[in-house]
PDB file of C-alpha atoms and ligand atoms in Angstrom:
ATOM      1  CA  UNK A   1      21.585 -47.677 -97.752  1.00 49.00           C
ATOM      2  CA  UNK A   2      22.137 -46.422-101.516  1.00 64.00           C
ATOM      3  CA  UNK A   3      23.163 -42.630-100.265  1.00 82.00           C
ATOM      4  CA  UNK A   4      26.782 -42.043 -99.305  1.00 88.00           C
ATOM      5  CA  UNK A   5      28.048 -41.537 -96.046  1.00 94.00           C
ATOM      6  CA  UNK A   6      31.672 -42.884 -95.602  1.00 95.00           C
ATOM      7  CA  UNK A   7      33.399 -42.187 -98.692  1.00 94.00           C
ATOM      8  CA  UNK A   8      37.139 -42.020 -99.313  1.00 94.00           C
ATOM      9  CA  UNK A   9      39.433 -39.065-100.164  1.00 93.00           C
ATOM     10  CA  UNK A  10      43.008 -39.989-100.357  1.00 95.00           C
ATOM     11  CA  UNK A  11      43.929 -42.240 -97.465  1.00 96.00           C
ATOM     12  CA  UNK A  12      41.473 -40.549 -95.234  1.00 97.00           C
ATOM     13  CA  UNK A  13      37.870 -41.845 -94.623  1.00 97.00           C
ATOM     14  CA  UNK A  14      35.599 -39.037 -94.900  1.00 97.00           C
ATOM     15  CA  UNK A  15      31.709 -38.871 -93.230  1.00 97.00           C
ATOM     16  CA  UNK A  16      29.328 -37.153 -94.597  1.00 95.00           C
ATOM     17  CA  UNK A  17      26.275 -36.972 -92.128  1.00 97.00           C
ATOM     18  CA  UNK A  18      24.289 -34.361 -93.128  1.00 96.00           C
ATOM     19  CA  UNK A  19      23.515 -31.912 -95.778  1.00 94.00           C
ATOM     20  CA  UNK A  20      22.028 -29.118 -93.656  1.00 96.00           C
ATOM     21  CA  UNK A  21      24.090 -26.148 -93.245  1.00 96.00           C
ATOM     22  CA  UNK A  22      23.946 -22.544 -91.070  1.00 97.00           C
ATOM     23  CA  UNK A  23      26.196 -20.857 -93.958  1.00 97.00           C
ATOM     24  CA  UNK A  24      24.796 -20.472 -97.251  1.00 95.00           C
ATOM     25  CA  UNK A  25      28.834 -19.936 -99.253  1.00 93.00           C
ATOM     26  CA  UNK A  26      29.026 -18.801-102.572  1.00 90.00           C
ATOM     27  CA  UNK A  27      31.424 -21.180-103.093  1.00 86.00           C
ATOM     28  CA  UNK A  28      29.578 -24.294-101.905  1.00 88.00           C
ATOM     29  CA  UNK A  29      29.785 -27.453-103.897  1.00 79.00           C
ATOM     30  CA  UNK A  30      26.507 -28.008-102.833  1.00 76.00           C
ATOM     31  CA  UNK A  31      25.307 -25.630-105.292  1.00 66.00           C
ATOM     32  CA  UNK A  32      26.811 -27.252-108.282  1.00 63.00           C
ATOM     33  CA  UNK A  33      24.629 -29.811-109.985  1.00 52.00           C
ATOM     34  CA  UNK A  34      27.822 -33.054-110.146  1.00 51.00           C
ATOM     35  CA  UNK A  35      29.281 -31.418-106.959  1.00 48.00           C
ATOM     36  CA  UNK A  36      33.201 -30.449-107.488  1.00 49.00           C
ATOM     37  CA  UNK A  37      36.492 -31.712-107.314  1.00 52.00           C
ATOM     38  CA  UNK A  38      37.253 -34.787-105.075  1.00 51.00           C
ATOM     39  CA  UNK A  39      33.894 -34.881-104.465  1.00 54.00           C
ATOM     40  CA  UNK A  40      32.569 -34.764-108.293  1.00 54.00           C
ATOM     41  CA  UNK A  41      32.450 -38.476-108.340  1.00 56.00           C
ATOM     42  CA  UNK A  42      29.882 -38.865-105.454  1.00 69.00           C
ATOM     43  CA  UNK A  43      26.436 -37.987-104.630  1.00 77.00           C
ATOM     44  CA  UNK A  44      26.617 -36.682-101.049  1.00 86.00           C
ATOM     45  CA  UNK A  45      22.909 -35.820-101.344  1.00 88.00           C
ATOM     46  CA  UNK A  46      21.390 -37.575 -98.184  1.00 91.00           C
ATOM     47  CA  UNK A  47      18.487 -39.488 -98.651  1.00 91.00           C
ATOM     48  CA  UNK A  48      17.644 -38.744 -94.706  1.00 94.00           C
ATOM     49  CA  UNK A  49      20.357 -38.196 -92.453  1.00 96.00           C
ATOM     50  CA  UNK A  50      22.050 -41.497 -91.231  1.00 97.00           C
ATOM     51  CA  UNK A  51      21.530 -42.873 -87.315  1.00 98.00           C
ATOM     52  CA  UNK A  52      24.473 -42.758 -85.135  1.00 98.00           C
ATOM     53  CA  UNK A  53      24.477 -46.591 -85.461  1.00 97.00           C
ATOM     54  CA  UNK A  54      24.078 -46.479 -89.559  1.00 97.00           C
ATOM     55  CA  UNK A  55      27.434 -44.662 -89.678  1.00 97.00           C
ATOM     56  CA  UNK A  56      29.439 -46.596 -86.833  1.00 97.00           C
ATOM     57  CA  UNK A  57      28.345 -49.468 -89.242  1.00 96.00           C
ATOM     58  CA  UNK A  58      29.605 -47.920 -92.636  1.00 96.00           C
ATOM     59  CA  UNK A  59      32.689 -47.412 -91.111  1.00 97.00           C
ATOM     60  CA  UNK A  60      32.821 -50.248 -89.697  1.00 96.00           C
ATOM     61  CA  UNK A  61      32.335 -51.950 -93.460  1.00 95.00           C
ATOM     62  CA  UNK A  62      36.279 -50.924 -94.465  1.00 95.00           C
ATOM     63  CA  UNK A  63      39.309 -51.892 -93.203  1.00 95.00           C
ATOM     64  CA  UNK A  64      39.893 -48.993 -90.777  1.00 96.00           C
ATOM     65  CA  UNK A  65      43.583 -49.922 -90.332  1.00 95.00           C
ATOM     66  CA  UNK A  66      44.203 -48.592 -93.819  1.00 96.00           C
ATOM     67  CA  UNK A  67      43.038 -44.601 -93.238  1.00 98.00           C
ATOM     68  CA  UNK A  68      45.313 -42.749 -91.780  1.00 98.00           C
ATOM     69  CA  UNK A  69      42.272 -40.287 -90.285  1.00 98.00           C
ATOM     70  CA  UNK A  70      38.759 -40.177 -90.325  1.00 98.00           C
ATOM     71  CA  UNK A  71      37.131 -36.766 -90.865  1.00 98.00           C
ATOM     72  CA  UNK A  72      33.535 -35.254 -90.694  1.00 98.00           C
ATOM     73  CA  UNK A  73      32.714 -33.335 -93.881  1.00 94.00           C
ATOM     74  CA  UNK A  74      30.719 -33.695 -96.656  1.00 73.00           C
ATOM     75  CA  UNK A  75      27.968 -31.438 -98.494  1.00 84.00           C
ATOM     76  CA  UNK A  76      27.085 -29.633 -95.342  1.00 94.00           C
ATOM     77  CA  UNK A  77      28.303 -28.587 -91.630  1.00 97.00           C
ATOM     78  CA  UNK A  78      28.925 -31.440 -89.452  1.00 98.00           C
ATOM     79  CA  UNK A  79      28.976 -30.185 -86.380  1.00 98.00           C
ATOM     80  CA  UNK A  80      24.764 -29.191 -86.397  1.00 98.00           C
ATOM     81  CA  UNK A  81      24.819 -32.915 -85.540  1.00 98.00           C
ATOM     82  CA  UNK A  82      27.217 -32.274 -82.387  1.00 98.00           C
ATOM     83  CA  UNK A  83      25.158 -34.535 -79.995  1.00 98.00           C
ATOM     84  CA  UNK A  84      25.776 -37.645 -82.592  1.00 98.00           C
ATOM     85  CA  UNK A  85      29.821 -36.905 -83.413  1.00 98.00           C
ATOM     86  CA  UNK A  86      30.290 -37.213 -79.679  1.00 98.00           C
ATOM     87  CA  UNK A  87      28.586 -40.727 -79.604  1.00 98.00           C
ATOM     88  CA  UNK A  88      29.833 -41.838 -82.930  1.00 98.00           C
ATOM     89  CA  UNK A  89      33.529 -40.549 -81.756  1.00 98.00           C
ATOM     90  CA  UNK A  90      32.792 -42.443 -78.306  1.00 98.00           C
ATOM     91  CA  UNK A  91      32.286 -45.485 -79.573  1.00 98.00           C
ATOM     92  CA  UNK A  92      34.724 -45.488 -82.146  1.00 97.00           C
ATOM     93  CA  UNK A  93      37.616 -44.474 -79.713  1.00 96.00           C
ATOM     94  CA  UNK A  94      36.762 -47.387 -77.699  1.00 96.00           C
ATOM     95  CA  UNK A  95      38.216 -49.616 -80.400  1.00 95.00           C
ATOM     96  CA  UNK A  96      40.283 -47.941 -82.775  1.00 96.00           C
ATOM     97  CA  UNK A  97      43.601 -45.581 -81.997  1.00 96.00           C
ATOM     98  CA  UNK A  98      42.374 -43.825 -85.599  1.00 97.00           C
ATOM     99  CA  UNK A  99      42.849 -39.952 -85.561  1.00 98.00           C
ATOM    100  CA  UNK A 100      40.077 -38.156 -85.971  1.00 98.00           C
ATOM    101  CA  UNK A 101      39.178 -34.692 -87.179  1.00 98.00           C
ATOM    102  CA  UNK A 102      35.859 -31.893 -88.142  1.00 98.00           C
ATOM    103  CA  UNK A 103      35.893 -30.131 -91.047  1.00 97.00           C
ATOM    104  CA  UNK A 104      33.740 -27.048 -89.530  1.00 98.00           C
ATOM    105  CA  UNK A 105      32.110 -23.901 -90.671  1.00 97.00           C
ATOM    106  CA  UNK A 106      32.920 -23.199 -86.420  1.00 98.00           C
ATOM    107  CA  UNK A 107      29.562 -21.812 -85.850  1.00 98.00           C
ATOM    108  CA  UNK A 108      28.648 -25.009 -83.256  1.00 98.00           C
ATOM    109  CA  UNK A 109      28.168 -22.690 -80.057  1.00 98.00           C
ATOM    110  CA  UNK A 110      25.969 -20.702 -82.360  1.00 98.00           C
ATOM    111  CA  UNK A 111      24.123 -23.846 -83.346  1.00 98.00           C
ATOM    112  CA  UNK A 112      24.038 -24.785 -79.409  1.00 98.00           C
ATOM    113  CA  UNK A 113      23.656 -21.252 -77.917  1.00 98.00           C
ATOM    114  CA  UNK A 114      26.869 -22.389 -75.350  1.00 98.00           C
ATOM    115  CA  UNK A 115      30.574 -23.050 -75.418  1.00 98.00           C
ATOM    116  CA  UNK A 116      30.483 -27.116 -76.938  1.00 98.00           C
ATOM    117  CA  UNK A 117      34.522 -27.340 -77.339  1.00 98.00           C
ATOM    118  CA  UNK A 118      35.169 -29.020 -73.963  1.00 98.00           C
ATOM    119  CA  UNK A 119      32.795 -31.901 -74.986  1.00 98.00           C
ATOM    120  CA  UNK A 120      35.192 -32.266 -78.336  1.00 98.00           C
ATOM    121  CA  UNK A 121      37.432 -33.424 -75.728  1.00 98.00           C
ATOM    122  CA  UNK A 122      39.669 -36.793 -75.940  1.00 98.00           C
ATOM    123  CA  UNK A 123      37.430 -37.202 -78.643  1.00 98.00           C
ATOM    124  CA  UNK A 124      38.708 -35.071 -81.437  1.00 98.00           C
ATOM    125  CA  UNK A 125      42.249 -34.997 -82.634  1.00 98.00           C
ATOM    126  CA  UNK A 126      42.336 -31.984 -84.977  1.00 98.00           C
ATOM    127  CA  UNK A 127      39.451 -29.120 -86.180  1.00 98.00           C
ATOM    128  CA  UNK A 128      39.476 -27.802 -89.573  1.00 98.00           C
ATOM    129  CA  UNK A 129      37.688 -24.324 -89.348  1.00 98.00           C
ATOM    130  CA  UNK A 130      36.820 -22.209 -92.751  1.00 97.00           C
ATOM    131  CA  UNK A 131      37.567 -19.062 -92.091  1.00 97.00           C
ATOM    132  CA  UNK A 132      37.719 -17.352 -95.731  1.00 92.00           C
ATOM    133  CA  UNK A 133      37.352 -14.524 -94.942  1.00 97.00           C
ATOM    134  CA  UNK A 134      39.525 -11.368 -93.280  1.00 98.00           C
ATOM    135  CA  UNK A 135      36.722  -9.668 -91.566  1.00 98.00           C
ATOM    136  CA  UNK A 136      32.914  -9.864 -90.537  1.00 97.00           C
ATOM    137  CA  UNK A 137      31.697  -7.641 -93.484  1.00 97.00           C
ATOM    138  CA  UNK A 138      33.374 -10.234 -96.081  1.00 97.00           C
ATOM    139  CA  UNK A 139      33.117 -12.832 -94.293  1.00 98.00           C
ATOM    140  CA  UNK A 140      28.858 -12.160 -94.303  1.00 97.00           C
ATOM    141  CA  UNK A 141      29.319 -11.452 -97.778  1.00 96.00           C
ATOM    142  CA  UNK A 142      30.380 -14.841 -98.635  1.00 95.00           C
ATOM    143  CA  UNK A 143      28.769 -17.068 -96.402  1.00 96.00           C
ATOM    144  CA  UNK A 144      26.028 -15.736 -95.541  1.00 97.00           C
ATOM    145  CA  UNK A 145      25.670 -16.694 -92.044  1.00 98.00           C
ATOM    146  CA  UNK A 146      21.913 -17.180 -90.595  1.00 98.00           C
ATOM    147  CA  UNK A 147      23.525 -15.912 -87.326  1.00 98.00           C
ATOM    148  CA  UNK A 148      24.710 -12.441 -89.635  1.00 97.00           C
ATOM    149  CA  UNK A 149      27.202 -10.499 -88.125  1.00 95.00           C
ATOM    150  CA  UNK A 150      27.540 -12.285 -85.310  1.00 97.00           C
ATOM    151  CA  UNK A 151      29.139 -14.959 -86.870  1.00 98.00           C
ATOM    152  CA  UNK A 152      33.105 -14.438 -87.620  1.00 98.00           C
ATOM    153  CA  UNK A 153      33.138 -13.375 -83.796  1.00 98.00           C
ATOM    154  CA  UNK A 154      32.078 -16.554 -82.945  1.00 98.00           C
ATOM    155  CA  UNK A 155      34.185 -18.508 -85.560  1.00 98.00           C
ATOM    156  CA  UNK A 156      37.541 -16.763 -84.071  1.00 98.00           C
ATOM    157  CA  UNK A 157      36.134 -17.264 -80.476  1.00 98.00           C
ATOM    158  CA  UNK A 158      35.814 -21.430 -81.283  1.00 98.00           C
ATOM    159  CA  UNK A 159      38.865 -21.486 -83.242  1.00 98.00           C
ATOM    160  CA  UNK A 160      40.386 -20.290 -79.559  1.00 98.00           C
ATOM    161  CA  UNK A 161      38.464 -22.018 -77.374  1.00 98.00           C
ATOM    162  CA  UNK A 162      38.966 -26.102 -79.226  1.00 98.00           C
ATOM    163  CA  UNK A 163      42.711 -25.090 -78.883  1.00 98.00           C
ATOM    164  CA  UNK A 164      41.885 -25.760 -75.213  1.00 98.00           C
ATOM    165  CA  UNK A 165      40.432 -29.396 -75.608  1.00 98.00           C
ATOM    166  CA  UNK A 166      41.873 -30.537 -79.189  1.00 98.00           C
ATOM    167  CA  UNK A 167      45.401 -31.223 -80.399  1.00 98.00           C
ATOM    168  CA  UNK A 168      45.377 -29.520 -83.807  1.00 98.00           C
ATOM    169  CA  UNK A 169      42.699 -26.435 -84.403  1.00 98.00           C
ATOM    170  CA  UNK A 170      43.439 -25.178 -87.851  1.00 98.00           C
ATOM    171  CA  UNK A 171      42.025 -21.828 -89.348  1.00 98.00           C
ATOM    172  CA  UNK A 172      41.676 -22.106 -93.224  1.00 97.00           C
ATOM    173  CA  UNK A 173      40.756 -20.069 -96.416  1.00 96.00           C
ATOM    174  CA  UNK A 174      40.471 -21.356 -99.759  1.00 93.00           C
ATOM    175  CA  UNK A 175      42.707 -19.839-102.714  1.00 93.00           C
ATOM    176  CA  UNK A 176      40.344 -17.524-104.385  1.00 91.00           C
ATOM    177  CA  UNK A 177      40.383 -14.790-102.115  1.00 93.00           C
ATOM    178  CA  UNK A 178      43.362 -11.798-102.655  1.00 95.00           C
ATOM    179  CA  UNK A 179      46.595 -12.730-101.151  1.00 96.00           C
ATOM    180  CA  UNK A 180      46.487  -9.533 -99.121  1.00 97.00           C
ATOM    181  CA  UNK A 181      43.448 -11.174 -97.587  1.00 97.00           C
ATOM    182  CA  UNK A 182      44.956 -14.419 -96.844  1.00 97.00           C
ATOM    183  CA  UNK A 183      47.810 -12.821 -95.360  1.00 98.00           C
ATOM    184  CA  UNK A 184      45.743 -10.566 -92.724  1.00 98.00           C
ATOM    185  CA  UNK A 185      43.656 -14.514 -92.163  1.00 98.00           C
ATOM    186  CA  UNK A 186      47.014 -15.803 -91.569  1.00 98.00           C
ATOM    187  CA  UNK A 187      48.021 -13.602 -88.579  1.00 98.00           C
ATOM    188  CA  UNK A 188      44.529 -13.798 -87.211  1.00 98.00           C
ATOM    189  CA  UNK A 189      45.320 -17.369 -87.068  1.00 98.00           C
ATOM    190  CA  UNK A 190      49.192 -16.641 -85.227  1.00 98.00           C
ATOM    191  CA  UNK A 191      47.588 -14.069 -83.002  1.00 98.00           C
ATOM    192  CA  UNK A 192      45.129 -16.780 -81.967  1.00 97.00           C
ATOM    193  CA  UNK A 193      47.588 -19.293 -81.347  1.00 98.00           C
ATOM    194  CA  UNK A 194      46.042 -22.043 -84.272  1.00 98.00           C
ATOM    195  CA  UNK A 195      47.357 -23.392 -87.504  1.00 98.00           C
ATOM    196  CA  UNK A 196      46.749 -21.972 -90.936  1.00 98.00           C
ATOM    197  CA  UNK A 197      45.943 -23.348 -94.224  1.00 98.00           C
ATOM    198  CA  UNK A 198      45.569 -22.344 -97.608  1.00 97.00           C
ATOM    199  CA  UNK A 199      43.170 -24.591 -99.330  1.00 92.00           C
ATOM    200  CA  UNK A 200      42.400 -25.105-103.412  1.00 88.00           C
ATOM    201  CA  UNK A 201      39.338 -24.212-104.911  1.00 81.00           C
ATOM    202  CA  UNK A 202      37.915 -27.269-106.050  1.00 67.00           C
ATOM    203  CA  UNK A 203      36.648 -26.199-109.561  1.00 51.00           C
TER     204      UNK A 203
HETATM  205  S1  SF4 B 301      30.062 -23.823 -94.668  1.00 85.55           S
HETATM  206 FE1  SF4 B 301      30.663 -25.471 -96.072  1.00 85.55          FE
HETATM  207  S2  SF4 B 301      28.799 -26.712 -96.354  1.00 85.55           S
HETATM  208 FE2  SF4 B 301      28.179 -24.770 -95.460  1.00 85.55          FE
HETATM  209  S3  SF4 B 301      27.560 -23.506 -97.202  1.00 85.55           S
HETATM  210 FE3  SF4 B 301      29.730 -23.050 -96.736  1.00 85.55          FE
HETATM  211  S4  SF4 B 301      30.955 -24.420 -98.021  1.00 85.55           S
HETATM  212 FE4  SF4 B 301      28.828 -25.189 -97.986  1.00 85.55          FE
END
């Protein structure tokens, strides 16, 4: 397989296992011709979307015991491929104590039309949701959700609803947005009870 699908990013290995996406951010590396930052070095352009058993294996290729995580991400939203992190996450919790987390635009029970954060379950250690935004109006403005207006709702309604089933749930914006915007994304975040983060543009 030429096409990249475990890469590295610090001393986390990250997956990337599919390009499609429900948001369409202004911001997206995926819109860049090299990519950006960490990931400028790469092509996370998928050939075809790997089989469940075509990423256990690239994992499986590095010496897990080095990563201190393993996290879903790449050039596109992980978690339209729910069905496969589950079996993927299965099979890798059956022989490795490695923690593992989703990078997530948190528009899954959107993408599934029904509430998918029990099945993250035992499963998933900690959920990294974008957020970026301090209300539905910006956030639409942004990210232009297929699911429109309906979608921050549903973000903020995941965010509360993994916090049930998984460890750490993080909300998080990146930097570029006014600080009196991150702070009203910040108590969203205490009011629902998750973690907050403040993430770098990558330029
Ligand atoms: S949610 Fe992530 S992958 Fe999807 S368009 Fe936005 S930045 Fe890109």
């Amino acid at each position: 397989m030429s096409m990249t699908v475990a890469y590295e990013v610090g001393n986390a290995l990250y997956l990337n296992i599919t390009n499609r996406c429900t948001n369409n951010c202004s911001f997206c590396v995926r819109y860049k011709p090299q990519g950006a930052g960490v990931l400028s070095e790469m092509n996370l352009w998928l050939e075809r979307e790997p089989s469940v058993d075509e990423v256990i294996k690239d994992i499986q290729k590095r010496a897990i015991s080095k990563y201190k995580e393993l996290v879903f991400c790449g050039y596109g939203e992980p978690m339209v491929r729910t069905d496969d992190i589950i079996e993927i996450c299965r099979n890798l919790k059956e022989k490795y104590s490695i923690p593992i987390r989703i990078n997530t635009n948190g528009q899954a029970n959107l993408i599934y039309g029904r509430d998918i954060a029990p099945r993250l379950e035992g499963l998933i250690d900690s959920v990294s949701i974008s957020l970026n935004a301090k209300n539905k109006e910006n956030y639409q403005s942004v990210c232009q959700s297929i699911f429109g207006d309906a979608a921050f709702d549903a973000v903020l309604d995941f965010a509360a609803r993994c916090k049930k089933y998984v460890p750490k749930v993080t909300l998080s914006v990146v930097d570029f947005i006014p600080g009196e915007d991150i702070q009203i994304c910040r108590e969203i975040a205490q009011n629902i009870g998750v973690e907050f983060r403040v993430r770098q543009f990558a330029k």
